[in-house]
């Protein structure tokens, strides 16, 4: 049975009863809506999956907490309008043992929403109806069905606890709990009566009462509110006399008068059923198991559901109760008047809840620092005779020191601290050492993410049924800290350390926290009755991290945003109070900097831009933006020549090529007024964060993941220039394109929304005719990681090129010839940003031309000719610009030889083709000798070493295929097949596939490669298959084994790294595997034909279908998995082979198998390649 396990419930305001809400009456009083939801937004809401809506809603609330009240108000209205007229049957007994019906989940969802909206009494009424249906149900606890049904009842028991907590919050006032009124009392009395009736039936049957936790909380509520309901007369439970220290078998420390182990068990699981629920008997058994293992210290709170009550009842029933340590909390979230009486009442409430005469450690949380009563409250707690020690909870360094320096003695402060949240290392550490305070740390396992099961895994769906509120909280923390990929690097380091010491990732993470001298203990969340990791946790005490271990961990932490998190989020506990160390910043974007500006890095673009803006004239045009202001027209008819470009209006040459401008007479008599500066915030309406598509922390994490993991593959952006703030300020289109590409890999639930927004912005750019460096970059990024059916790459890249030509980039001078107008870093980086984008476009343009056999658009100019020196210039991007320079040089080689190859199609020029092949391979050898050693430097990321080898092999294969084609065609007349061309092609294709399986595959980064890698992989594989079909048996035998093995290993490598069946890796894996399978079947079919008809049987001449085959593959390379043609366009027929001998050998494939169009269409389509579109097919499109 699935139940809705939502995050822990908060109560932002005290709401009226739903029963008092008259919808029609209230509707009349409600103000009219200020705006409507437009059609496109409504389309998103109507079609977004539920988990996507939850993620978006969570992002909205995280971005602006003021939305919480509005959400709660609208949710309350919805609940009022959808109140069921009756409760359906929630349990079925048709199969013997009772089972829940589908209506139970719906009802559970409803009363949990009621709790969340503050309707505690209404949730109690609905729960009462549910429990009434349990009265007469019978089940056998000894059967699997009975055990499963008890687990379902345990969730209902947890819901009762939660509803009682909701009621307590409604009754809580600044002076304590108010009495219930008559209506409230009746609601509570009815629930109590129903629960006791159920209990009597369970006792009569000799069964455990499944709602014991809920009933106990209910009785505590009745006792504490002074209501008209008479408390139940029950046997007095023995109260413990507190903790007595004894020598711990575990690593321990001194906390006030007590010696306690350095590992506490946290009981926040009890605050919500979202962590799972269990029966009281299971919970008690788990408690006992922990105590017997030496884990005797427990952390709880007044707001952790029935944690105190459950713990107190367990401890009171143990003979060794004095060995069990209790640390609970008094959390003051709402304004109160601090008096001795109020403190006494709250301490007394804690003692009653834990069934003890004293509390070992009472930890104090105070929400509002502006109310300085927290010092007096802390003093009264410390002086209380029934409190052994005062601890603090989520106090920052300044306010902790304020309390301690006022003379109050606190022994601990409970804060969040882990490898992901390093804030305590900045200021808190020194404050603790100064005042001899120990930290009790929570979140040290990052909500369970610091565990072996997450090593090598993709980012999770946060609203999967196995995800808890802790997962959702700490996943956002991971994104802020450095992103999922850097987190995976950390996990891999911890896994290696764990393997070295025979411990788990979790144990290594715990040990790292414990090794800080100001840490007293870590608090590990315990899901009592649900799961336990006792042995694994205890192993944290079994080893020590050595210098090598700590160095390896630190190498990852040095690349995180630890300082940025401290600057942006604030000191310890600030996240709960929504304060910052510096002044409050709007969207983390002000003059003082942002989270993306690391304090230990060189000045970032944001700082540099501030300096530049102070030195730039008001009307200066930002770098990379087309200056559409009119030129100096007074000279336009005087100094120009007689050509059309010089005579017509110059405005038409500055990005305003319109009939109006062409037919206008230049105004030579008066100057134009100065242009109005663009409104800086005009683009902010398209910002995906402002549009509430995702939260700021998630956007920041996706951006960082893109720059860290995806940008190295495309060499597009300068990490020092393109900070999050810089990109967000410059272009919402570029920011959205980056986040969309990143979300496809790291947050798939967000990808459809971001991809759609990118499409919308692309359309707006096109219709407005806008031009800028950022727009070009956004278009390119949009094409790198496409949807499987995308076919617009050729058109979009062409549009981007024309945009750049209008910006004047085709006239860019090489680095050695152009003067620098400015020497400041920002100006230089922005100038190189333009140059880099133009060089990327050149490589892209020539690649598309090579693959599609279409003309290129960008001519070679001085900048491109001198690109081999460009990566050495000042402020070059290490390794990224190196790779780009290498690719430009590689494309220059391919362009030169394609021009020469165009004249070698005739048979009479076979000799010239062979000479050209030798020259080609000599040039490629020189390129490899010159460039490949540069990529052996350890500063070059492994993906870029892979790319330079992979692309080099691809070009060698592609260009040598011309010579091989000529050789195979000539072999029909008895000439020998060129062994050199055969070797160059086959070894290059196999080398490409081995780079996939042996180089990039083990790095677990194949998932991030751009689509062109998939294109080239598919091409190499198809080339090998077709080559095997073209060769005689004596040449094919050895090559066949190597080729098929390389293809299958690549298929396995792709398969290991695919997340879903619609990813490029999954589709590529299926395609390669199916291709080999089809080859074997085709080979078997050919052998049967030879055996049945004889090798000398005549086959009629069949026009070649290879031209058709390649032409049909030559659709837009913009599709995700386009296969480029291996040779030039074929104009003659009969290439490759027929039934005549090749070099004296008879092939075992008949002519029609190789040339027949239908056979090849069927082979590739069945393998997963749709020839007419050049796409890899999704799994559900394949023939069955």
Coordinates of N, CA and C in Angstrom, one line a residue, residues 680-874:
X680 N 18.2 47.9 -18.5 CA 18.9 46.7 -18.0 C 18.0 45.6 -17.6
X681 N 16.8 46.0 -17.1 CA 15.9 44.9 -16.6 C 14.9 44.4 -17.6
X682 N 15.0 44.9 -18.9 CA 14.0 44.5 -19.9 C 14.0 43.0 -20.1
X683 N 15.1 42.4 -19.9 CA 15.2 40.9 -20.2 C 14.8 40.1 -18.9
X684 N 14.7 40.8 -17.8 CA 14.5 40.0 -16.6 C 13.1 39.3 -16.5
X685 N 12.2 39.7 -17.3 CA 10.9 39.1 -17.3 C 11.0 37.7 -17.9
X686 N 12.0 37.4 -18.7 CA 12.3 36.1 -19.3 C 13.1 35.2 -18.4
X687 N 13.7 35.7 -17.3 CA 14.5 35.0 -16.5 C 13.8 33.8 -15.9
X688 N 14.3 32.6 -16.1 CA 13.6 31.4 -15.6 C 13.3 31.3 -14.1
X689 N 14.2 32.0 -13.4 CA 14.0 32.0 -11.9 C 12.9 33.0 -11.6
X690 N 12.9 34.2 -12.2 CA 11.9 35.1 -12.0 C 10.5 34.6 -12.5
X691 N 10.6 33.8 -13.5 CA 9.3 33.1 -14.0 C 8.9 31.9 -13.2
X692 N 9.6 31.7 -12.1 CA 9.2 30.7 -11.1 C 9.3 29.3 -11.7
X693 N 10.2 29.1 -12.6 CA 10.4 27.7 -13.2 C 11.3 26.8 -12.3
X694 N 12.1 27.5 -11.5 CA 13.0 26.7 -10.6 C 13.5 27.7 -9.6
X695 N 14.0 27.2 -8.5 CA 14.5 28.0 -7.4 C 15.9 28.5 -7.7
X696 N 16.3 29.6 -7.0 CA 17.6 30.1 -7.2 C 18.7 29.0 -6.9
X697 N 18.6 28.3 -5.7 CA 19.7 27.3 -5.4 C 19.7 26.2 -6.5
X698 N 18.6 25.8 -7.0 CA 18.6 24.7 -8.0 C 19.2 25.3 -9.3
X699 N 18.9 26.5 -9.7 CA 19.5 27.1 -10.9 C 21.0 27.2 -10.7
X700 N 21.4 27.7 -9.5 CA 22.8 27.8 -9.3 C 23.5 26.5 -9.4
X701 N 22.9 25.4 -8.9 CA 23.5 24.1 -9.0 C 23.6 23.6 -10.4
X702 N 22.5 23.8 -11.2 CA 22.5 23.4 -12.6 C 23.6 24.1 -13.4
X703 N 23.7 25.4 -13.1 CA 24.7 26.2 -13.8 C 26.1 25.7 -13.5
X704 N 26.3 25.5 -12.3 CA 27.7 25.0 -11.9 C 27.9 23.6 -12.5
X705 N 27.0 22.8 -12.6 CA 27.1 21.5 -13.2 C 27.4 21.6 -14.7
X706 N 26.8 22.6 -15.3 CA 27.1 22.8 -16.7 C 28.5 23.2 -16.9
X707 N 28.9 24.2 -16.2 CA 30.3 24.7 -16.3 C 31.3 23.7 -16.0
X708 N 31.0 22.8 -15.0 CA 32.0 21.8 -14.6 C 32.0 20.6 -15.5
X709 N 30.9 20.2 -16.0 CA 30.8 18.9 -16.7 C 30.5 19.0 -18.1
X710 N 29.7 20.0 -18.6 CA 29.3 20.0 -20.0 C 30.2 21.0 -20.8
X711 N 30.5 22.1 -20.2 CA 31.3 23.1 -21.0 C 32.6 22.6 -21.5
X712 N 33.3 21.8 -20.7 CA 34.6 21.2 -21.3 C 34.4 20.5 -22.6
X713 N 33.3 20.0 -22.9 CA 33.1 19.2 -24.1 C 32.9 20.2 -25.3
X714 N 32.5 21.4 -25.1 CA 32.1 22.3 -26.2 C 33.0 23.5 -26.2
X715 N 33.8 23.8 -25.2 CA 34.8 24.9 -25.2 C 34.1 26.2 -25.5
X716 N 32.9 26.4 -25.0 CA 32.1 27.5 -25.4 C 32.3 28.7 -24.5
X717 N 32.3 28.5 -23.2 CA 32.2 29.6 -22.2 C 33.5 29.7 -21.4
X718 N 33.9 30.9 -21.0 CA 35.0 31.2 -20.2 C 34.6 31.2 -18.7
X719 N 35.0 30.2 -17.9 CA 34.5 30.1 -16.5 C 34.8 31.3 -15.7
X720 N 35.9 32.0 -16.0 CA 36.2 33.2 -15.2 C 35.3 34.4 -15.6
X721 N 34.8 34.4 -16.8 CA 33.9 35.5 -17.3 C 32.5 35.1 -17.1
X722 N 32.1 33.9 -17.4 CA 30.7 33.5 -17.4 C 30.4 33.0 -16.0
X723 N 30.3 33.8 -15.1 CA 29.8 33.5 -13.8 C 28.3 33.4 -13.8
X724 N 27.7 32.9 -12.8 CA 26.2 32.8 -12.8 C 25.6 34.2 -12.9
X725 N 26.1 35.2 -12.1 CA 25.6 36.5 -12.1 C 25.8 37.2 -13.5
X726 N 27.0 37.0 -14.0 CA 27.3 37.6 -15.3 C 26.3 37.2 -16.4
X727 N 26.1 35.9 -16.5 CA 25.2 35.3 -17.5 C 23.8 35.8 -17.3
X728 N 23.4 35.7 -16.0 CA 22.0 36.1 -15.7 C 21.7 37.6 -16.0
X729 N 22.7 38.4 -15.8 CA 22.6 39.8 -16.1 C 22.6 40.1 -17.6
X730 N 23.4 39.3 -18.3 CA 23.5 39.6 -19.8 C 22.4 39.0 -20.6
X731 N 21.9 37.8 -20.3 CA 21.0 37.2 -21.2 C 20.2 36.1 -20.6
X732 N 18.9 36.3 -20.5 CA 18.0 35.2 -20.0 C 18.0 34.0 -21.0
X733 N 18.1 34.3 -22.3 CA 18.2 33.3 -23.3 C 19.4 32.3 -23.0
X734 N 20.5 32.9 -22.9 CA 21.7 32.1 -22.6 C 21.6 31.3 -21.3
X735 N 21.1 32.0 -20.3 CA 21.0 31.3 -19.0 C 20.0 30.2 -19.1
X736 N 18.9 30.4 -19.8 CA 17.9 29.3 -19.9 C 18.5 28.2 -20.7
X737 N 19.2 28.5 -21.8 CA 19.8 27.4 -22.6 C 20.8 26.6 -21.8
X738 N 21.6 27.2 -21.0 CA 22.5 26.5 -20.1 C 21.8 25.6 -19.1
X739 N 20.8 26.2 -18.5 CA 20.0 25.4 -17.5 C 19.2 24.3 -18.1
X740 N 18.7 24.5 -19.3 CA 18.0 23.4 -20.0 C 19.0 22.3 -20.3
X741 N 20.1 22.6 -20.9 CA 21.1 21.5 -21.2 C 21.5 20.8 -20.0
X742 N 21.8 21.5 -18.9 CA 22.2 20.9 -17.6 C 21.1 20.1 -17.0
X743 N 19.9 20.5 -17.1 CA 18.8 19.8 -16.5 C 18.6 18.5 -17.2
X744 N 18.8 18.4 -18.4 CA 18.7 17.1 -19.2 C 19.5 16.1 -18.6
X745 N 20.7 16.4 -18.1 CA 21.6 15.5 -17.4 C 21.4 15.3 -16.0
X746 N 21.1 16.4 -15.3 CA 21.2 16.5 -13.8 C 19.9 16.6 -13.1
X747 N 18.8 17.1 -13.8 CA 17.5 17.3 -13.2 C 16.5 17.1 -14.2
X748 N 16.3 15.8 -14.7 CA 15.3 15.6 -15.8 C 13.9 16.1 -15.6
X749 N 13.5 16.2 -14.4 CA 12.1 16.6 -14.1 C 11.9 18.1 -14.6
X750 N 13.0 18.9 -14.5 CA 12.9 20.3 -14.9 C 13.1 20.5 -16.4
X751 N 13.6 19.5 -17.1 CA 14.1 19.7 -18.5 C 12.9 20.1 -19.4
X752 N 11.8 19.5 -19.4 CA 10.7 19.9 -20.3 C 10.3 21.4 -20.2
X753 N 10.3 21.8 -18.9 CA 9.9 23.2 -18.7 C 11.0 24.2 -19.3
X754 N 12.2 23.9 -18.9 CA 13.3 24.7 -19.4 C 13.5 24.7 -20.9
X755 N 13.4 23.5 -21.4 CA 13.5 23.3 -22.9 C 12.4 24.1 -23.6
X756 N 11.2 24.1 -23.1 CA 10.1 24.8 -23.7 C 10.4 26.3 -23.6
X757 N 10.9 26.8 -22.5 CA 11.2 28.2 -22.3 C 12.3 28.6 -23.3
X758 N 13.3 27.8 -23.5 CA 14.4 28.1 -24.4 C 13.8 28.2 -25.8
X759 N 12.9 27.3 -26.2 CA 12.2 27.4 -27.5 C 11.5 28.7 -27.7
X760 N 10.8 29.1 -26.6 CA 10.0 30.4 -26.7 C 11.0 31.6 -26.9
X761 N 12.1 31.6 -26.1 CA 13.0 32.7 -26.2 C 13.7 32.7 -27.6
X762 N 14.0 31.5 -28.1 CA 14.5 31.4 -29.5 C 13.6 32.1 -30.5
X763 N 12.3 31.8 -30.4 CA 11.3 32.4 -31.3 C 11.3 33.9 -31.1
X764 N 11.4 34.4 -29.9 CA 11.4 35.8 -29.7 C 12.6 36.5 -30.3
X765 N 13.7 35.8 -30.2 CA 15.0 36.4 -30.7 C 14.8 36.5 -32.2
X766 N 14.3 35.4 -32.8 CA 14.1 35.4 -34.3 C 13.2 36.5 -34.8
X767 N 12.0 36.6 -34.1 CA 11.0 37.6 -34.6 C 11.5 39.0 -34.3
X768 N 12.3 39.3 -33.3 CA 12.8 40.6 -33.0 C 14.0 41.0 -33.8
X769 N 14.7 39.9 -34.3 CA 16.0 40.2 -35.0 C 17.1 40.6 -34.1
X770 N 17.0 40.2 -32.8 CA 18.0 40.6 -31.8 C 19.3 39.9 -32.2
X771 N 20.4 40.5 -31.8 CA 21.8 40.0 -32.1 C 22.7 40.3 -30.9
X772 N 23.4 39.3 -30.5 CA 24.4 39.5 -29.4 C 25.3 38.3 -29.3
X773 N 26.4 38.4 -28.7 CA 27.3 37.2 -28.5 C 26.5 36.2 -27.7
X774 N 25.8 36.6 -26.7 CA 25.1 35.6 -25.8 C 24.0 34.9 -26.6
X775 N 23.3 35.6 -27.5 CA 22.3 34.9 -28.3 C 22.9 33.8 -29.2
X776 N 24.0 34.1 -29.8 CA 24.7 33.1 -30.6 C 25.1 31.9 -29.8
X777 N 25.7 32.2 -28.6 CA 26.1 31.1 -27.7 C 24.9 30.3 -27.3
X778 N 23.8 30.9 -27.0 CA 22.6 30.2 -26.6 C 22.1 29.3 -27.7
X779 N 22.1 29.8 -28.9 CA 21.7 29.0 -30.1 C 22.6 27.7 -30.2
X780 N 23.9 27.9 -30.1 CA 24.8 26.8 -30.2 C 24.6 25.8 -29.1
X781 N 24.4 26.2 -27.8 CA 24.2 25.3 -26.7 C 22.9 24.6 -26.9
X782 N 21.9 25.3 -27.5 CA 20.6 24.7 -27.8 C 20.7 23.5 -28.7
X783 N 21.7 23.5 -29.6 CA 21.9 22.4 -30.6 C 22.8 21.3 -30.1
X784 N 23.6 21.5 -29.1 CA 24.5 20.5 -28.7 C 23.9 19.3 -28.1
X785 N 22.9 19.5 -27.2 CA 22.2 18.4 -26.5 C 20.7 18.5 -26.8
X786 N 20.4 17.9 -27.9 CA 19.0 18.1 -28.5 C 18.1 16.9 -28.1
X787 N 16.8 17.2 -28.5 CA 15.9 16.1 -28.4 C 16.0 15.1 -29.5
X788 N 15.7 13.9 -29.4 CA 15.9 12.9 -30.4 C 15.4 13.3 -31.8
X789 N 14.3 14.0 -31.8 CA 13.6 14.3 -33.1 C 14.0 15.7 -33.7
X790 N 14.9 16.4 -33.0 CA 15.3 17.7 -33.5 C 16.0 17.7 -34.8
X791 N 15.6 18.5 -35.8 CA 16.2 18.5 -37.1 C 16.6 19.8 -37.6
X792 N 16.7 20.8 -36.7 CA 17.0 22.2 -37.2 C 18.4 22.7 -37.1
X793 N 19.3 21.8 -36.8 CA 20.7 22.3 -36.5 C 21.3 23.1 -37.6
X794 N 21.2 22.5 -38.8 CA 21.8 23.2 -40.0 C 21.2 24.6 -40.2
X795 N 19.9 24.7 -40.0 CA 19.3 26.0 -40.1 C 19.7 27.0 -39.0
X796 N 19.7 26.5 -37.8 CA 20.0 27.4 -36.7 C 21.4 27.8 -36.7
X797 N 22.4 26.9 -37.0 CA 23.8 27.3 -37.1 C 24.0 28.4 -38.2
X798 N 23.3 28.2 -39.3 CA 23.3 29.1 -40.4 C 22.8 30.5 -40.0
X799 N 21.7 30.5 -39.2 CA 21.2 31.8 -38.7 C 22.2 32.4 -37.8
X800 N 22.8 31.7 -36.9 CA 23.8 32.2 -36.0 C 25.0 32.8 -36.7
X801 N 25.4 32.1 -37.8 CA 26.5 32.7 -38.6 C 26.2 34.0 -39.2
X802 N 25.0 34.1 -39.8 CA 24.6 35.3 -40.4 C 24.5 36.5 -39.4
X803 N 24.0 36.1 -38.2 CA 23.9 37.1 -37.1 C 25.3 37.6 -36.8
X804 N 26.3 36.7 -36.7 CA 27.7 37.1 -36.4 C 28.3 38.0 -37.5
X805 N 27.9 37.7 -38.8 CA 28.4 38.5 -39.9 C 27.9 39.9 -39.8
X806 N 26.6 40.0 -39.4 CA 26.1 41.3 -39.2 C 26.8 42.1 -38.0
X807 N 27.3 41.3 -37.1 CA 28.0 41.9 -36.0 C 29.5 42.2 -36.4
X808 N 29.8 41.8 -37.6 CA 31.2 42.2 -38.1 C 32.3 41.2 -37.7
X809 N 31.9 40.0 -37.3 CA 32.9 39.1 -36.8 C 33.7 38.5 -37.9
X810 N 33.2 38.5 -39.2 CA 34.0 37.9 -40.3 C 35.2 38.8 -40.6
X811 N 35.3 40.0 -40.0 CA 36.4 40.8 -40.2 C 37.3 40.9 -39.0
X812 N 37.1 40.0 -38.1 CA 38.0 39.9 -36.9 C 39.5 39.7 -37.3
X813 N 40.4 40.4 -36.7 CA 41.8 40.3 -37.0 C 42.4 39.3 -36.1
X814 N 43.5 38.7 -36.5 CA 44.2 37.7 -35.6 C 44.8 38.4 -34.4
X815 N 45.2 37.6 -33.5 CA 45.6 38.1 -32.2 C 46.9 38.9 -32.3
X816 N 47.7 38.6 -33.3 CA 49.0 39.3 -33.5 C 48.9 40.6 -34.2
X817 N 47.7 40.9 -34.8 CA 47.6 42.1 -35.6 C 46.7 43.1 -35.0
X818 N 45.8 42.8 -34.0 CA 44.8 43.7 -33.6 C 45.3 44.4 -32.3
X819 N 45.1 45.7 -32.2 CA 45.5 46.4 -31.0 C 44.4 46.2 -29.9
X820 N 44.9 46.2 -28.7 CA 43.9 46.1 -27.6 C 43.6 47.5 -27.1
X821 N 42.3 47.8 -27.2 CA 41.8 49.1 -26.8 C 41.8 49.3 -25.3
X822 N 41.8 48.2 -24.5 CA 41.8 48.3 -23.1 C 42.7 47.1 -22.5
X823 N 43.3 47.4 -21.4 CA 44.1 46.3 -20.8 C 43.4 45.7 -19.6
X824 N 42.2 46.1 -19.3 CA 41.6 45.5 -18.1 C 41.1 44.1 -18.4
X825 N 41.1 43.3 -17.5 CA 40.8 41.8 -17.7 C 39.4 41.6 -18.3
X826 N 38.4 42.3 -17.8 CA 37.1 42.1 -18.4 C 37.0 42.3 -19.8
X827 N 37.6 43.5 -20.3 CA 37.5 43.8 -21.7 C 38.2 42.8 -22.5
X828 N 39.4 42.3 -22.1 CA 40.1 41.3 -22.8 C 39.3 40.0 -22.9
X829 N 38.8 39.6 -21.8 CA 38.0 38.3 -21.7 C 36.8 38.4 -22.6
X830 N 36.1 39.6 -22.7 CA 35.0 39.7 -23.5 C 35.3 39.8 -25.0
X831 N 36.5 40.4 -25.3 CA 37.0 40.3 -26.7 C 37.3 38.9 -27.1
X832 N 37.9 38.2 -26.2 CA 38.2 36.7 -26.5 C 36.9 35.9 -26.6
X833 N 36.0 36.3 -25.8 CA 34.7 35.6 -25.9 C 34.1 35.7 -27.3
X834 N 34.2 36.8 -27.9 CA 33.7 37.0 -29.3 C 34.5 36.1 -30.2
X835 N 35.8 36.2 -30.1 CA 36.7 35.4 -30.9 C 36.5 33.9 -30.8
X836 N 36.3 33.5 -29.5 CA 36.1 32.1 -29.2 C 34.8 31.6 -29.9
X837 N 33.7 32.4 -29.8 CA 32.5 32.0 -30.4 C 32.6 31.9 -31.9
X838 N 33.3 32.8 -32.5 CA 33.5 32.7 -34.0 C 34.3 31.5 -34.4
X839 N 35.3 31.2 -33.6 CA 36.1 30.0 -33.9 C 35.2 28.7 -33.7
X840 N 34.4 28.7 -32.7 CA 33.5 27.5 -32.4 C 32.6 27.4 -33.6
X841 N 32.1 28.5 -34.1 CA 31.2 28.5 -35.2 C 31.9 28.0 -36.5
X842 N 33.1 28.4 -36.7 CA 33.9 27.9 -37.8 C 34.0 26.3 -37.8
X843 N 34.4 25.8 -36.6 CA 34.5 24.4 -36.5 C 33.2 23.7 -36.7
X844 N 32.1 24.3 -36.1 CA 30.8 23.7 -36.3 C 30.3 23.7 -37.8
X845 N 30.6 24.9 -38.4 CA 30.2 25.0 -39.8 C 30.9 24.0 -40.7
X846 N 32.2 23.9 -40.5 CA 33.0 22.9 -41.3 C 32.6 21.5 -41.0
X847 N 32.3 21.2 -39.8 CA 31.9 19.8 -39.4 C 30.5 19.5 -40.1
X848 N 29.6 20.4 -40.1 CA 28.3 20.1 -40.7 C 28.5 20.0 -42.2
X849 N 29.3 20.8 -42.8 CA 29.6 20.7 -44.2 C 30.2 19.4 -44.6
X850 N 31.1 18.9 -43.7 CA 31.7 17.6 -44.0 C 30.7 16.5 -43.9
X851 N 29.9 16.6 -42.9 CA 28.9 15.5 -42.7 C 27.7 15.5 -43.6
X852 N 27.3 16.7 -44.0 CA 26.1 16.8 -44.9 C 26.4 17.0 -46.4
X853 N 27.7 17.1 -46.7 CA 28.1 17.4 -48.1 C 27.3 18.6 -48.6
X854 N 27.3 19.7 -47.7 CA 26.7 20.9 -48.1 C 27.8 22.0 -48.0
X855 N 27.6 23.1 -48.7 CA 28.7 24.2 -48.7 C 28.8 24.8 -47.3
X856 N 30.0 25.2 -46.9 CA 30.2 25.9 -45.7 C 29.9 27.4 -45.9
X857 N 29.7 28.1 -44.8 CA 29.4 29.5 -44.8 C 30.5 30.4 -44.4
X858 N 31.4 30.0 -43.5 CA 32.5 30.8 -43.0 C 33.7 30.6 -43.8
X859 N 34.2 31.6 -44.4 CA 35.5 31.6 -45.2 C 36.6 31.7 -44.2
X860 N 37.7 31.2 -44.6 CA 39.0 31.3 -43.8 C 39.5 32.8 -43.8
X861 N 39.7 33.3 -42.6 CA 40.3 34.7 -42.6 C 41.5 34.6 -41.7
X862 N 42.1 35.8 -41.4 CA 43.4 35.8 -40.7 C 43.3 35.2 -39.3
X863 N 42.1 35.5 -38.6 CA 42.0 35.0 -37.3 C 42.0 33.5 -37.3
X864 N 41.3 32.9 -38.3 CA 41.2 31.4 -38.3 C 42.5 30.8 -38.8
X865 N 43.2 31.5 -39.7 CA 44.5 31.0 -40.2 C 45.5 31.0 -39.1
X866 N 45.5 31.9 -38.2 CA 46.4 32.0 -37.1 C 45.9 31.4 -35.8
X867 N 44.9 30.6 -35.9 CA 44.3 30.0 -34.6 C 45.2 29.1 -33.8
X868 N 46.3 28.6 -34.5 CA 47.2 27.8 -33.8 C 47.9 28.5 -32.7
X869 N 47.9 29.9 -32.7 CA 48.6 30.7 -31.7 C 47.6 31.2 -30.7
X870 N 46.3 31.2 -31.0 CA 45.3 31.9 -30.3 C 45.2 31.4 -28.8
X871 N 45.4 30.1 -28.6 CA 45.2 29.6 -27.2 C 46.3 30.0 -26.3
X872 N 47.4 30.7 -26.8 CA 48.5 31.1 -26.0 C 48.4 32.5 -25.5
X873 N 47.3 33.2 -25.9 CA 47.2 34.6 -25.6 C 46.8 34.8 -24.1
X874 N 47.0 36.0 -23.6 CA 46.7 36.3 -22.2 C 45.2 36.1 -22.0

